[in-house]
Amino acid sequence: MSDNLLTPRFALPMLSVAQAQKEMTHNEALVLIDALLHAAVVDGPLATPPEDPAEGDCWIVDEAATGAWVGEAGLLALWTAGGWRFVVPSPGMRIRRISDGAALWFNGFEWTVPIAIANPEGGTTIDLEARAAIDALLALMVAHGIMIAG
């Protein structure tokens, strides 16, 4: 399939005029949309493909990829009825990692995890009201997926 028949951001296949078996192209696009819309990965980065993946599950491929994932570092690996599909992430893409709830961000080169912010503690002068307000703010940020718990 030529590049001019792919969408610019996620290389979703597009139908062409007078194309035979349009359902193949359309179904492939739907599988990729299903994986990328409100994207979530089971875990990752992982180097070794899971032994018994469920259809629709997705992972981030590690730099030291092995087996069917060799050469796919940094990509999203999606298991489908037809086998592995690999998706090139776009800069700014965000996903949720199901294993720990972390919100990951693709900066154009690698997947990054936000650094956890610890609740305030210690100090010589303790302002309980200020600490309670900061704790509440941090809890809201965690609840909204802006950061991970410290």
CSV table of C-alpha atoms in Angstrom, one decimal:
chain,number,residue,atom,x,y,z
A,1,MET,CA,0.0,0.0,0.0
A,2,SER,CA,1.5,3.4,-1.0
A,3,ASP,CA,2.0,6.1,1.6
A,4,ASN,CA,-0.6,8.4,-0.1
A,5,LEU,CA,-3.3,5.9,0.9
A,6,LEU,CA,-2.5,6.2,4.6
A,7,THR,CA,-3.7,8.8,7.1
A,8,PRO,CA,-0.9,11.3,8.1
A,9,ARG,CA,-0.9,10.7,11.9
A,10,PHE,CA,-1.3,7.0,12.5
A,11,ALA,CA,-1.0,5.5,9.0
A,12,LEU,CA,-4.5,4.2,9.0
A,13,PRO,CA,-5.3,2.6,5.7
A,14,MET,CA,-7.7,4.6,3.4
A,15,LEU,CA,-9.9,3.3,0.7
A,16,SER,CA,-9.0,4.0,-2.9
A,17,VAL,CA,-11.2,4.5,-5.9
A,18,ALA,CA,-12.3,1.2,-7.5
A,19,GLN,CA,-10.5,-0.8,-4.9
A,20,ALA,CA,-11.4,-4.5,-4.7
A,21,GLN,CA,-12.1,-6.0,-1.3
A,22,LYS,CA,-12.7,-2.6,0.4
A,23,GLU,CA,-13.8,-4.4,3.6
A,24,MET,CA,-10.2,-5.6,4.2
A,25,THR,CA,-8.9,-2.0,4.3
A,26,HIS,CA,-11.9,-0.7,6.2
A,27,ASN,CA,-11.6,-3.5,8.8
A,28,GLU,CA,-7.9,-2.9,9.3
A,29,ALA,CA,-8.5,0.8,9.9
A,30,LEU,CA,-11.2,-0.1,12.5
A,31,VAL,CA,-8.9,-2.4,14.3
A,32,LEU,CA,-6.3,0.3,14.6
A,33,ILE,CA,-8.9,3.0,15.6
A,34,ASP,CA,-10.2,0.6,18.3
A,35,ALA,CA,-6.7,0.3,19.8
A,36,LEU,CA,-5.8,4.0,19.6
A,37,LEU,CA,-9.1,5.7,20.7
A,38,HIS,CA,-8.7,6.2,24.4
A,39,ALA,CA,-5.4,4.2,24.2
A,40,ALA,CA,-4.4,1.9,27.0
A,41,VAL,CA,-1.6,-0.7,27.2
A,42,VAL,CA,-1.6,-3.8,29.4
A,43,ASP,CA,2.1,-3.0,30.3
A,44,GLY,CA,5.4,-1.9,29.0
A,45,PRO,CA,7.9,-1.2,27.9
A,46,LEU,CA,8.3,-4.9,27.5
A,47,ALA,CA,11.1,-6.8,25.6
A,48,THR,CA,9.4,-10.2,25.3
A,49,PRO,CA,6.0,-10.6,23.6
A,50,PRO,CA,3.4,-12.2,26.0
A,51,GLU,CA,2.8,-15.9,25.4
A,52,ASP,CA,-1.0,-15.8,25.4
A,53,PRO,CA,-2.2,-12.3,24.5
A,54,ALA,CA,-5.9,-11.5,24.3
A,55,GLU,CA,-7.3,-10.0,21.1
A,56,GLY,CA,-7.3,-6.2,21.4
A,57,ASP,CA,-4.6,-6.1,24.1
A,58,CYS,CA,-1.7,-3.6,23.5
A,59,TRP,CA,1.8,-3.2,24.9
A,60,ILE,CA,4.7,-0.8,24.5
A,61,VAL,CA,7.8,-2.5,22.9
A,62,ASP,CA,11.1,-2.1,24.8
A,63,GLU,CA,14.4,-1.2,23.2
A,64,ALA,CA,15.7,-4.8,23.8
A,65,ALA,CA,12.8,-6.4,22.0
A,66,THR,CA,12.9,-10.1,21.2
A,67,GLY,CA,10.9,-12.6,19.2
A,68,ALA,CA,8.1,-11.2,17.1
A,69,TRP,CA,8.9,-7.7,18.4
A,70,VAL,CA,12.5,-7.4,17.2
A,71,GLY,CA,13.0,-4.1,15.3
A,72,GLU,CA,9.8,-2.6,16.8
A,73,ALA,CA,11.3,-0.7,19.7
A,74,GLY,CA,9.1,2.2,21.1
A,75,LEU,CA,6.1,1.2,19.0
A,76,LEU,CA,2.7,0.0,20.3
A,77,ALA,CA,2.2,-3.7,19.8
A,78,LEU,CA,-1.4,-4.7,19.2
A,79,TRP,CA,-2.5,-8.3,19.2
A,80,THR,CA,-5.3,-9.0,16.7
A,81,ALA,CA,-7.0,-12.1,15.2
A,82,GLY,CA,-4.4,-11.7,12.3
A,83,GLY,CA,-1.4,-11.5,14.6
A,84,TRP,CA,0.8,-8.6,15.7
A,85,ARG,CA,0.1,-5.0,14.4
A,86,PHE,CA,2.6,-2.3,15.3
A,87,VAL,CA,1.7,1.4,15.5
A,88,VAL,CA,4.1,4.3,15.4
A,89,PRO,CA,3.2,6.7,18.2
A,90,SER,CA,2.8,10.4,17.4
A,91,PRO,CA,4.5,13.1,19.5
A,92,GLY,CA,2.2,14.2,22.3
A,93,MET,CA,0.3,10.9,22.3
A,94,ARG,CA,-0.9,9.8,25.8
A,95,ILE,CA,-1.8,6.3,26.9
A,96,ARG,CA,-2.8,4.7,30.2
A,97,ARG,CA,-0.8,1.7,31.4
A,98,ILE,CA,-3.3,-0.7,33.0
A,99,SER,CA,-0.8,-2.5,35.1
A,100,ASP,CA,-0.2,0.5,37.4
A,101,GLY,CA,-2.5,3.2,36.2
A,102,ALA,CA,0.3,5.5,35.0
A,103,ALA,CA,-0.4,8.0,32.3
A,104,LEU,CA,2.4,7.8,29.8
A,105,TRP,CA,3.3,10.5,27.2
A,106,PHE,CA,5.2,10.1,24.0
A,107,ASN,CA,7.7,13.0,23.6
A,108,GLY,CA,8.6,12.2,20.0
A,109,PHE,CA,11.5,9.9,21.0
A,110,GLU,CA,10.4,7.8,23.9
A,111,TRP,CA,7.6,7.1,26.3
A,112,THR,CA,7.9,9.0,29.6
A,113,VAL,CA,6.2,8.5,32.9
A,114,PRO,CA,5.4,11.6,35.0
A,115,ILE,CA,7.4,11.8,38.2
A,116,ALA,CA,5.3,11.2,41.3
A,117,ILE,CA,5.0,14.1,43.6
A,118,ALA,CA,5.3,13.2,47.3
A,119,ASN,CA,3.0,14.6,49.9
A,120,PRO,CA,4.5,17.3,52.0
A,121,GLU,CA,6.2,16.2,55.3
A,122,GLY,CA,8.9,17.4,57.7
A,123,GLY,CA,10.0,20.9,58.3
A,124,THR,CA,10.3,23.0,61.5
A,125,THR,CA,7.0,24.9,61.2
A,126,ILE,CA,4.0,22.7,60.3
A,127,ASP,CA,0.9,24.4,58.8
A,128,LEU,CA,-1.8,21.7,59.0
A,129,GLU,CA,-4.3,23.6,56.9
A,130,ALA,CA,-1.7,24.2,54.1
A,131,ARG,CA,-0.7,20.5,54.2
A,132,ALA,CA,-4.4,19.4,54.0
A,133,ALA,CA,-5.0,21.7,51.0
A,134,ILE,CA,-1.8,20.4,49.2
A,135,ASP,CA,-2.9,16.8,50.0
A,136,ALA,CA,-6.3,17.5,48.6
A,137,LEU,CA,-4.9,19.1,45.4
A,138,LEU,CA,-2.5,16.1,44.9
A,139,ALA,CA,-5.4,13.6,45.4
A,140,LEU,CA,-7.4,15.5,42.7
A,141,MET,CA,-4.5,15.5,40.3
A,142,VAL,CA,-4.1,11.7,40.8
A,143,ALA,CA,-7.9,11.1,40.4
A,144,HIS,CA,-7.9,13.1,37.1
A,145,GLY,CA,-4.8,11.2,35.7
A,146,ILE,CA,-2.6,14.3,35.7
A,147,MET,CA,0.0,12.6,37.9
A,148,ILE,CA,0.6,9.3,39.7
A,149,ALA,CA,0.4,8.7,43.4
A,150,GLY,CA,3.7,9.3,45.3
